[in-house]
Short mmCIF file of N, CA and C in Angstrom, two decimals:
data_model
loop_
_atom_site.label_atom_id
_atom_site.label_comp_id
_atom_site.label_asym_id
_atom_site.label_seq_id
_atom_site.Cartn_x
_atom_site.Cartn_y
_atom_site.Cartn_z
N MET G 1 60.47 125.03 29.96
CA MET G 1 60.37 125.36 28.58
C MET G 1 61.58 124.90 27.78
N GLU G 2 62.60 124.85 28.46
CA GLU G 2 63.79 124.40 27.75
C GLU G 2 63.64 122.98 27.30
N ASP G 3 62.93 122.20 28.05
CA ASP G 3 62.70 120.84 27.62
C ASP G 3 61.90 120.81 26.35
N ILE G 4 60.98 121.69 26.29
CA ILE G 4 60.15 121.74 25.10
C ILE G 4 61.00 122.14 23.92
N ARG G 5 61.87 123.10 24.13
CA ARG G 5 62.74 123.56 23.05
C ARG G 5 63.71 122.46 22.66
N ALA G 6 64.16 121.73 23.65
CA ALA G 6 65.10 120.66 23.33
C ALA G 6 64.40 119.62 22.49
N LYS G 7 63.21 119.35 22.84
CA LYS G 7 62.45 118.39 22.06
C LYS G 7 62.15 118.97 20.70
N ALA G 8 61.85 120.23 20.70
CA ALA G 8 61.55 120.88 19.42
C ALA G 8 62.76 120.85 18.53
N GLY G 9 63.89 120.92 19.12
CA GLY G 9 65.12 120.89 18.35
C GLY G 9 65.30 119.52 17.74
N ARG G 10 64.77 118.59 18.21
CA ARG G 10 64.93 117.25 17.66
C ARG G 10 63.90 116.95 16.58
N GLY G 11 63.16 117.80 16.19
CA GLY G 11 62.20 117.61 15.11
C GLY G 11 60.79 117.91 15.53
N LEU G 12 60.63 118.30 16.70
CA LEU G 12 59.30 118.67 17.13
C LEU G 12 59.19 120.17 17.06
N LYS G 13 58.03 120.54 16.70
CA LYS G 13 57.86 121.99 16.64
C LYS G 13 57.32 122.50 17.94
N GLU G 14 57.50 123.67 18.18
CA GLU G 14 57.13 124.31 19.43
C GLU G 14 55.62 124.52 19.46
N PRO G 15 54.97 124.16 20.59
CA PRO G 15 53.52 124.30 20.62
C PRO G 15 53.12 125.76 20.59
N ASN G 16 52.03 125.94 20.02
CA ASN G 16 51.48 127.26 19.87
C ASN G 16 50.83 127.65 21.19
N ILE G 17 50.90 128.90 21.57
CA ILE G 17 50.38 129.39 22.84
C ILE G 17 48.87 129.29 22.82
N GLN G 18 48.32 129.58 21.71
CA GLN G 18 46.87 129.51 21.60
C GLN G 18 46.43 128.06 21.83
N GLU G 19 47.13 127.16 21.27
CA GLU G 19 46.79 125.75 21.44
C GLU G 19 46.94 125.33 22.90
N LEU G 20 47.99 125.83 23.52
CA LEU G 20 48.22 125.51 24.92
C LEU G 20 47.10 126.10 25.80
N GLU G 21 46.72 127.32 25.49
CA GLU G 21 45.66 127.94 26.27
C GLU G 21 44.36 127.16 26.08
N ASN G 22 44.12 126.77 24.82
CA ASN G 22 42.91 125.97 24.56
C ASN G 22 42.98 124.63 25.32
N LYS G 23 44.17 124.04 25.30
CA LYS G 23 44.34 122.78 25.98
C LYS G 23 44.14 122.96 27.48
N VAL G 24 44.64 124.06 28.06
CA VAL G 24 44.48 124.35 29.49
C VAL G 24 43.00 124.56 29.79
N VAL G 25 42.31 125.31 28.94
CA VAL G 25 40.89 125.57 29.15
C VAL G 25 40.12 124.25 29.11
N SER G 26 40.46 123.41 28.09
CA SER G 26 39.74 122.14 27.99
C SER G 26 40.07 121.24 29.18
N LEU G 27 41.31 121.30 29.66
CA LEU G 27 41.68 120.52 30.84
C LEU G 27 40.97 121.06 32.09
N GLN G 28 40.87 122.38 32.20
CA GLN G 28 40.16 122.97 33.33
C GLN G 28 38.68 122.58 33.27
N GLN G 29 38.10 122.59 32.06
CA GLN G 29 36.70 122.19 31.91
C GLN G 29 36.54 120.71 32.28
N ALA G 30 37.49 119.89 31.83
CA ALA G 30 37.44 118.48 32.17
C ALA G 30 37.57 118.29 33.67
N LYS G 31 38.46 119.15 34.28
CA LYS G 31 38.63 119.07 35.72
C LYS G 31 37.33 119.43 36.42
N LYS G 32 36.67 120.52 35.93
CA LYS G 32 35.38 120.92 36.53
C LYS G 32 34.36 119.81 36.35
N ASP G 33 34.35 119.23 35.14
CA ASP G 33 33.40 118.14 34.89
C ASP G 33 33.68 116.95 35.82
N LEU G 34 34.96 116.64 36.00
CA LEU G 34 35.33 115.54 36.89
C LEU G 34 34.97 115.87 38.34
N GLU G 35 35.20 117.12 38.74
CA GLU G 35 34.85 117.52 40.11
C GLU G 35 33.33 117.43 40.31
N THR G 36 32.59 117.88 39.28
CA THR G 36 31.12 117.79 39.36
C THR G 36 30.70 116.33 39.44
N ASP G 37 31.33 115.51 38.59
CA ASP G 37 31.01 114.08 38.62
C ASP G 37 31.38 113.47 39.96
N ILE G 38 32.53 113.87 40.51
CA ILE G 38 32.95 113.37 41.82
C ILE G 38 31.96 113.81 42.88
N MET G 39 31.50 115.06 42.82
CA MET G 39 30.53 115.57 43.80
C MET G 39 29.22 114.76 43.71
N LYS G 40 28.80 114.53 42.44
CA LYS G 40 27.57 113.75 42.27
C LYS G 40 27.75 112.34 42.85
N ARG G 41 28.92 111.78 42.54
CA ARG G 41 29.17 110.43 43.03
C ARG G 41 29.29 110.41 44.56
N LYS G 42 29.89 111.43 45.14
CA LYS G 42 29.98 111.51 46.60
C LYS G 42 28.58 111.63 47.22
N SER G 43 27.76 112.52 46.59
CA SER G 43 26.40 112.67 47.13
C SER G 43 25.62 111.36 46.94
N LEU G 44 25.88 110.65 45.82
CA LEU G 44 25.24 109.36 45.59
C LEU G 44 25.72 108.35 46.65
N ILE G 45 27.03 108.40 46.95
CA ILE G 45 27.57 107.50 47.98
C ILE G 45 26.94 107.80 49.33
N VAL G 46 26.79 109.11 49.65
CA VAL G 46 26.17 109.50 50.91
C VAL G 46 24.73 108.98 50.94
N CYS G 47 24.01 109.18 49.83
CA CYS G 47 22.62 108.69 49.76
C CYS G 47 22.57 107.17 49.91
N LEU G 48 23.50 106.49 49.24
CA LEU G 48 23.54 105.03 49.33
C LEU G 48 23.88 104.58 50.75
N HIS G 49 24.78 105.31 51.41
CA HIS G 49 25.11 104.98 52.80
C HIS G 49 23.88 105.17 53.70
N LYS G 50 23.16 106.27 53.47
CA LYS G 50 21.95 106.51 54.26
C LYS G 50 20.92 105.42 54.00
N ASP G 51 20.75 105.10 52.72
CA ASP G 51 19.79 104.06 52.34
C ASP G 51 20.21 102.71 52.94
N PHE G 52 21.53 102.44 52.88
CA PHE G 52 22.05 101.20 53.44
C PHE G 52 21.80 101.15 54.94
N ALA G 53 22.05 102.28 55.63
CA ALA G 53 21.83 102.35 57.09
C ALA G 53 20.36 102.15 57.41
N ALA G 54 19.47 102.80 56.61
CA ALA G 54 18.03 102.64 56.83
C ALA G 54 17.61 101.19 56.62
N ARG G 55 18.17 100.58 55.57
CA ARG G 55 17.83 99.18 55.29
C ARG G 55 18.39 98.24 56.37
N GLN G 56 19.58 98.58 56.89
CA GLN G 56 20.13 97.78 57.99
C GLN G 56 19.24 97.89 59.22
N THR G 57 18.78 99.11 59.51
CA THR G 57 17.89 99.33 60.64
C THR G 57 16.59 98.54 60.44
N GLU G 58 16.04 98.65 59.23
CA GLU G 58 14.81 97.93 58.92
C GLU G 58 15.03 96.42 59.01
N ALA G 59 16.19 95.95 58.52
CA ALA G 59 16.49 94.52 58.57
C ALA G 59 16.61 94.05 60.02
N SER G 60 17.26 94.85 60.87
CA SER G 60 17.40 94.46 62.27
C SER G 60 16.04 94.47 62.97
N GLN G 61 15.19 95.46 62.61
CA GLN G 61 13.84 95.49 63.17
C GLN G 61 13.04 94.27 62.72
N LEU G 62 13.14 93.94 61.44
CA LEU G 62 12.44 92.76 60.93
C LEU G 62 12.97 91.48 61.57
N GLU G 63 14.27 91.42 61.77
CA GLU G 63 14.86 90.25 62.42
C GLU G 63 14.37 90.15 63.86
N ARG G 64 14.30 91.28 64.55
CA ARG G 64 13.81 91.30 65.93
C ARG G 64 12.34 90.86 65.97
N LYS G 65 11.55 91.40 65.00
CA LYS G 65 10.15 90.99 64.94
C LYS G 65 10.03 89.51 64.61
N GLY G 66 10.89 89.03 63.73
CA GLY G 66 10.89 87.61 63.39
C GLY G 66 11.21 86.75 64.61
N GLN G 67 12.18 87.20 65.41
CA GLN G 67 12.52 86.46 66.62
C GLN G 67 11.35 86.48 67.61
N GLU G 68 10.70 87.65 67.74
CA GLU G 68 9.55 87.76 68.63
C GLU G 68 8.43 86.83 68.16
N LYS G 69 8.21 86.81 66.85
CA LYS G 69 7.16 85.93 66.32
C LYS G 69 7.52 84.47 66.50
N GLU G 70 8.79 84.15 66.37
CA GLU G 70 9.25 82.77 66.59
C GLU G 70 9.03 82.38 68.05
N GLU G 71 9.37 83.30 68.96
CA GLU G 71 9.14 83.03 70.38
C GLU G 71 7.66 82.86 70.67
N LEU G 72 6.83 83.74 70.07
CA LEU G 72 5.39 83.64 70.24
C LEU G 72 4.87 82.32 69.69
N LEU G 73 5.38 81.91 68.54
CA LEU G 73 4.99 80.64 67.95
C LEU G 73 5.35 79.49 68.88
N GLN G 74 6.53 79.53 69.45
CA GLN G 74 6.94 78.47 70.38
C GLN G 74 6.03 78.44 71.60
N LYS G 75 5.70 79.64 72.13
CA LYS G 75 4.79 79.70 73.28
C LYS G 75 3.42 79.13 72.92
N LEU G 76 2.91 79.52 71.74
CA LEU G 76 1.60 79.03 71.31
C LEU G 76 1.62 77.52 71.09
N GLN G 77 2.71 77.01 70.52
CA GLN G 77 2.82 75.56 70.34
C GLN G 77 2.85 74.85 71.68
N LEU G 78 3.56 75.43 72.63
CA LEU G 78 3.62 74.84 73.97
C LEU G 78 2.23 74.86 74.62
N GLN G 79 1.54 75.99 74.49
CA GLN G 79 0.18 76.08 75.03
C GLN G 79 -0.74 75.08 74.34
N CYS G 80 -0.57 74.93 73.04
CA CYS G 80 -1.37 73.97 72.28
C CYS G 80 -1.12 72.56 72.79
N GLU G 81 0.12 72.22 73.00
CA GLU G 81 0.46 70.89 73.53
C GLU G 81 -0.14 70.70 74.92
N GLU G 82 0.00 71.73 75.75
CA GLU G 82 -0.57 71.65 77.10
C GLU G 82 -2.09 71.49 77.03
N SER G 83 -2.73 72.21 76.11
CA SER G 83 -4.18 72.10 75.94
C SER G 83 -4.55 70.69 75.48
N LYS G 84 -3.77 70.14 74.56
CA LYS G 84 -4.04 68.77 74.10
C LYS G 84 -3.94 67.79 75.26
N HIS G 85 -2.87 67.93 76.05
CA HIS G 85 -2.71 67.04 77.20
C HIS G 85 -3.85 67.22 78.20
N GLU G 86 -4.25 68.46 78.40
CA GLU G 86 -5.36 68.75 79.32
C GLU G 86 -6.66 68.14 78.78
N ASN G 87 -6.88 68.27 77.47
CA ASN G 87 -8.08 67.68 76.87
C ASN G 87 -8.08 66.17 76.99
N VAL G 88 -6.93 65.55 76.79
CA VAL G 88 -6.82 64.09 76.94
C VAL G 88 -7.12 63.71 78.39
N ARG G 89 -6.53 64.47 79.31
CA ARG G 89 -6.76 64.18 80.73
C ARG G 89 -8.24 64.33 81.09
N LEU G 90 -8.85 65.41 80.59
CA LEU G 90 -10.27 65.63 80.87
C LEU G 90 -11.14 64.57 80.22
N ALA G 91 -10.76 64.15 79.01
CA ALA G 91 -11.53 63.09 78.33
C ALA G 91 -11.46 61.79 79.12
N GLU G 92 -10.26 61.47 79.61
CA GLU G 92 -10.12 60.27 80.44
C GLU G 92 -10.95 60.40 81.72
N ARG G 93 -10.90 61.57 82.29
CA ARG G 93 -11.66 61.80 83.52
C ARG G 93 -13.16 61.68 83.25
N ASN G 94 -13.62 62.26 82.13
CA ASN G 94 -15.03 62.16 81.76
C ASN G 94 -15.42 60.71 81.51
N LYS G 95 -14.54 59.95 80.86
CA LYS G 95 -14.82 58.55 80.59
C LYS G 95 -14.96 57.78 81.89
N LYS G 96 -14.04 58.04 82.84
CA LYS G 96 -14.13 57.38 84.14
C LYS G 96 -15.43 57.76 84.84
N SER G 97 -15.78 59.05 84.77
CA SER G 97 -17.02 59.51 85.40
C SER G 97 -18.23 58.84 84.75
N GLU G 98 -18.23 58.77 83.42
CA GLU G 98 -19.34 58.12 82.73
C GLU G 98 -19.43 56.64 83.10
N ASP G 99 -18.26 56.00 83.21
CA ASP G 99 -18.26 54.59 83.61
C ASP G 99 -18.82 54.43 85.01
N LEU G 100 -18.41 55.32 85.93
CA LEU G 100 -18.93 55.26 87.30
C LEU G 100 -20.43 55.51 87.33
N ILE G 101 -20.88 56.49 86.54
CA ILE G 101 -22.31 56.78 86.49
C ILE G 101 -23.07 55.57 85.95
N SER G 102 -22.53 54.97 84.90
CA SER G 102 -23.17 53.77 84.34
C SER G 102 -23.21 52.65 85.36
N GLN G 103 -22.11 52.48 86.07
CA GLN G 103 -22.06 51.45 87.11
C GLN G 103 -23.09 51.74 88.21
N HIS G 104 -23.18 53.00 88.62
CA HIS G 104 -24.14 53.38 89.66
C HIS G 104 -25.57 53.19 89.17
N HIS G 105 -25.82 53.51 87.90
CA HIS G 105 -27.17 53.29 87.34
C HIS G 105 -27.50 51.80 87.37
N SER G 106 -26.53 50.98 87.02
CA SER G 106 -26.75 49.53 87.05
C SER G 106 -27.04 49.06 88.47
N GLU G 107 -26.25 49.56 89.41
CA GLU G 107 -26.47 49.17 90.81
C GLU G 107 -27.83 49.64 91.29
N ILE G 108 -28.21 50.85 90.93
CA ILE G 108 -29.53 51.38 91.33
C ILE G 108 -30.63 50.52 90.72
N TRP G 109 -30.47 50.17 89.44
CA TRP G 109 -31.47 49.35 88.77
C TRP G 109 -31.59 47.99 89.45
N GLU G 110 -30.42 47.39 89.79
CA GLU G 110 -30.44 46.10 90.49
C GLU G 110 -31.13 46.22 91.84
N LEU G 111 -30.84 47.32 92.56
CA LEU G 111 -31.49 47.54 93.86
C LEU G 111 -32.99 47.70 93.70
N LYS G 112 -33.40 48.41 92.66
CA LYS G 112 -34.84 48.58 92.43
C LYS G 112 -35.49 47.23 92.13
N LEU G 113 -34.80 46.41 91.32
CA LEU G 113 -35.34 45.08 91.03
C LEU G 113 -35.45 44.25 92.31
N LYS G 114 -34.40 44.32 93.15
CA LYS G 114 -34.43 43.59 94.41
C LYS G 114 -35.59 44.08 95.28
N GLN G 115 -35.76 45.40 95.31
CA GLN G 115 -36.85 45.97 96.10
C GLN G 115 -38.20 45.51 95.57
N GLN G 116 -38.33 45.48 94.25
CA GLN G 116 -39.59 45.02 93.66
C GLN G 116 -39.84 43.56 94.03
N LYS G 117 -38.78 42.74 93.93
CA LYS G 117 -38.93 41.33 94.27
C LYS G 117 -39.29 41.18 95.74
N MET G 118 -38.62 41.96 96.59
CA MET G 118 -38.92 41.90 98.02
C MET G 118 -40.35 42.36 98.29
N LYS G 119 -40.77 43.40 97.56
CA LYS G 119 -42.13 43.91 97.74
C LYS G 119 -43.14 42.85 97.30
N LEU G 120 -42.87 42.22 96.15
CA LEU G 120 -43.78 41.16 95.69
C LEU G 120 -43.80 40.00 96.68
N LYS G 121 -42.62 39.64 97.16
CA LYS G 121 -42.55 38.55 98.14
C LYS G 121 -43.33 38.93 99.39
N PHE G 122 -43.15 40.16 99.86
CA PHE G 122 -43.88 40.64 101.04
C PHE G 122 -45.38 40.63 100.78
N GLU G 123 -45.78 41.12 99.61
CA GLU G 123 -47.21 41.16 99.29
C GLU G 123 -47.78 39.75 99.24
N ASN G 124 -47.00 38.83 98.64
CA ASN G 124 -47.47 37.44 98.59
C ASN G 124 -47.59 36.84 99.99
N GLU G 125 -46.57 37.10 100.81
CA GLU G 125 -46.62 36.60 102.18
C GLU G 125 -47.78 37.24 102.95
N LEU G 126 -47.96 38.54 102.74
CA LEU G 126 -49.07 39.24 103.40
C LEU G 126 -50.40 38.66 102.95
N TYR G 127 -50.51 38.45 101.66
CA TYR G 127 -51.73 37.87 101.11
C TYR G 127 -51.96 36.48 101.70
N SER G 128 -50.88 35.70 101.75
CA SER G 128 -50.99 34.35 102.31
C SER G 128 -51.42 34.41 103.77
N MET G 129 -50.82 35.32 104.52
CA MET G 129 -51.18 35.47 105.94
C MET G 129 -52.62 35.93 106.09
N MET G 130 -53.05 36.83 105.20
CA MET G 130 -54.44 37.29 105.27
C MET G 130 -55.39 36.13 104.97
N GLN G 131 -54.99 35.29 104.01
CA GLN G 131 -55.82 34.13 103.70
C GLN G 131 -55.87 33.17 104.89
N GLN G 132 -54.71 32.96 105.52
CA GLN G 132 -54.68 32.10 106.70
C GLN G 132 -55.53 32.70 107.80
N HIS G 133 -55.43 34.02 107.95
CA HIS G 133 -56.23 34.70 108.97
C HIS G 133 -57.71 34.53 108.69
N LYS G 134 -58.10 34.70 107.44
CA LYS G 134 -59.51 34.53 107.08
C LYS G 134 -59.97 33.10 107.34
N GLN G 135 -59.09 32.17 106.99
CA GLN G 135 -59.45 30.76 107.20
C GLN G 135 -59.61 30.48 108.67
N LEU G 136 -58.64 31.00 109.47
CA LEU G 136 -58.74 30.80 110.92
C LEU G 136 -60.00 31.47 111.48
N TYR G 137 -60.26 32.67 110.99
CA TYR G 137 -61.45 33.38 111.44
C TYR G 137 -62.71 32.62 111.06
N ALA G 138 -62.71 32.08 109.84
CA ALA G 138 -63.87 31.31 109.39
C ALA G 138 -64.04 30.06 110.25
N ASP G 139 -62.90 29.42 110.59
CA ASP G 139 -62.98 28.24 111.47
C ASP G 139 -63.49 28.62 112.84
N ILE G 140 -63.02 29.70 113.38
CA ILE G 140 -63.45 30.16 114.71
C ILE G 140 -64.92 30.52 114.67
N VAL G 141 -65.33 31.21 113.63
CA VAL G 141 -66.74 31.62 113.50
C VAL G 141 -67.62 30.38 113.42
N SER G 142 -67.19 29.44 112.61
CA SER G 142 -68.02 28.25 112.48
C SER G 142 -68.06 27.46 113.79
N ARG G 143 -67.03 27.49 114.59
CA ARG G 143 -67.01 26.78 115.87
C ARG G 143 -67.79 27.52 116.94
N HIS G 144 -67.69 28.76 116.97
CA HIS G 144 -68.31 29.54 118.05
C HIS G 144 -69.53 30.29 117.60
N LEU G 145 -69.85 30.19 116.41
CA LEU G 145 -71.00 30.85 115.83
C LEU G 145 -70.97 32.36 116.03
N LEU G 146 -69.83 32.92 115.75
CA LEU G 146 -69.68 34.37 115.81
C LEU G 146 -70.19 34.96 114.52
N PRO G 147 -70.71 36.16 114.60
CA PRO G 147 -71.17 36.76 113.35
C PRO G 147 -69.98 37.07 112.44
N PRO G 148 -70.14 36.91 111.13
CA PRO G 148 -69.03 37.17 110.21
C PRO G 148 -68.70 38.66 110.16
N PRO G 149 -67.44 38.99 109.84
CA PRO G 149 -67.07 40.41 109.76
C PRO G 149 -67.75 41.03 108.56
N PRO G 150 -67.96 42.34 108.60
CA PRO G 150 -68.60 43.02 107.46
C PRO G 150 -67.71 42.91 106.22
N ARG G 151 -68.38 42.69 105.11
CA ARG G 151 -67.63 42.58 103.85
C ARG G 151 -67.44 43.95 103.23
N HIS G 152 -66.23 44.18 102.85
CA HIS G 152 -65.90 45.42 102.13
C HIS G 152 -65.51 45.04 100.72
N LYS G 153 -66.06 45.75 99.79
CA LYS G 153 -65.70 45.49 98.40
C LYS G 153 -64.32 46.09 98.15
N GLN G 154 -63.40 45.26 97.64
CA GLN G 154 -62.04 45.73 97.36
C GLN G 154 -62.00 46.40 96.00
N PRO G 155 -61.24 47.48 95.90
CA PRO G 155 -61.13 48.15 94.59
C PRO G 155 -60.45 47.23 93.57
N SER G 156 -60.80 47.41 92.31
CA SER G 156 -60.26 46.55 91.26
C SER G 156 -58.80 46.87 90.94
N THR G 157 -58.32 47.96 91.49
CA THR G 157 -56.92 48.33 91.24
C THR G 157 -55.99 47.69 92.25
N CYS G 158 -56.49 46.81 93.05
CA CYS G 158 -55.68 46.14 94.06
C CYS G 158 -54.58 45.34 93.38
N ILE G 159 -53.44 45.33 94.00
CA ILE G 159 -52.28 44.65 93.45
C ILE G 159 -52.55 43.15 93.36
N TRP G 160 -53.28 42.62 94.35
CA TRP G 160 -53.44 41.17 94.43
C TRP G 160 -54.52 40.65 93.50
N SER G 161 -55.36 41.54 92.97
CA SER G 161 -56.48 41.06 92.15
C SER G 161 -55.99 40.36 90.90
N SER G 162 -54.81 40.73 90.39
CA SER G 162 -54.29 40.08 89.20
C SER G 162 -53.36 38.93 89.55
N HIS G 163 -53.06 38.76 90.83
CA HIS G 163 -52.15 37.71 91.28
C HIS G 163 -52.88 36.36 91.17
N PRO G 164 -52.22 35.30 90.66
CA PRO G 164 -52.89 34.01 90.49
C PRO G 164 -53.38 33.42 91.81
N GLU G 165 -52.60 33.57 92.88
CA GLU G 165 -53.05 33.04 94.17
C GLU G 165 -54.27 33.81 94.65
N ARG G 166 -54.30 35.07 94.33
CA ARG G 166 -55.41 35.93 94.76
C ARG G 166 -56.69 35.51 94.04
N ARG G 167 -56.57 35.20 92.75
CA ARG G 167 -57.76 34.77 92.00
C ARG G 167 -58.32 33.49 92.58
N SER G 168 -57.43 32.54 92.88
CA SER G 168 -57.92 31.28 93.44
C SER G 168 -58.48 31.53 94.84
N ALA G 169 -57.87 32.46 95.58
CA ALA G 169 -58.37 32.79 96.91
C ALA G 169 -59.74 33.44 96.81
N ASN G 170 -59.95 34.28 95.77
CA ASN G 170 -61.26 34.91 95.58
C ASN G 170 -62.32 33.84 95.30
N ARG G 171 -61.95 32.81 94.54
CA ARG G 171 -62.91 31.74 94.25
C ARG G 171 -63.26 30.98 95.53
N VAL G 172 -62.20 30.72 96.35
CA VAL G 172 -62.43 30.02 97.62
C VAL G 172 -63.30 30.87 98.51
N LYS G 173 -63.05 32.14 98.54
CA LYS G 173 -63.82 33.05 99.39
C LYS G 173 -65.27 33.08 98.95
N ARG G 174 -65.50 33.12 97.65
CA ARG G 174 -66.87 33.15 97.15
C ARG G 174 -67.60 31.86 97.51
N SER G 175 -66.84 30.77 97.41
CA SER G 175 -67.49 29.48 97.72
C SER G 175 -67.81 29.39 99.22
N THR G 176 -66.93 29.91 100.08
CA THR G 176 -67.19 29.89 101.52
C THR G 176 -68.27 30.89 101.88
N ASP G 177 -68.32 32.03 101.14
CA ASP G 177 -69.37 33.02 101.39
C ASP G 177 -70.72 32.47 101.00
N SER G 178 -70.75 31.71 99.95
CA SER G 178 -72.04 31.19 99.51
C SER G 178 -72.52 30.08 100.45
N ARG G 179 -71.62 29.43 101.18
CA ARG G 179 -72.00 28.41 102.14
C ARG G 179 -72.63 29.02 103.38
N THR G 180 -72.16 30.19 103.76
CA THR G 180 -72.66 30.81 104.99
C THR G 180 -73.88 31.59 104.79
#
């Protein structure tokens, strides 16, 4: 207080007690207001820390899920590549198989043609031999006067009936039959 009086002695007047009490009350109210504000701010800081921690947890979970999805994507891409390679391999294998099948079909077709040619050749030779046999038989019959063999009518579906040698042989046969 002496400081106040010393100052007051220099031209300052002494503060009024009522004013000081009012000033103390207003300072106490300001202190309470500041403490309330500090409490609110502390609780806000606590809430923000909790929110920050929750967001960090969520971010780490999202990052982990992102990594898992990235790994899954890499696995799927690898499987896709493997599937593509497998499809290419199978397509090549199918192409080779189709080529072999085509080749075998060609070979089978050629064999069938050869068999048909051999069959026709055999039939022609058989027909020729039968004609020679008939001629020989006719010669023997005419020399020894043996009775002719019984005639059988051949069906019209005979393979040789449309054969050119067969037609000429039929004409020869008819002419020899009409002589006897």
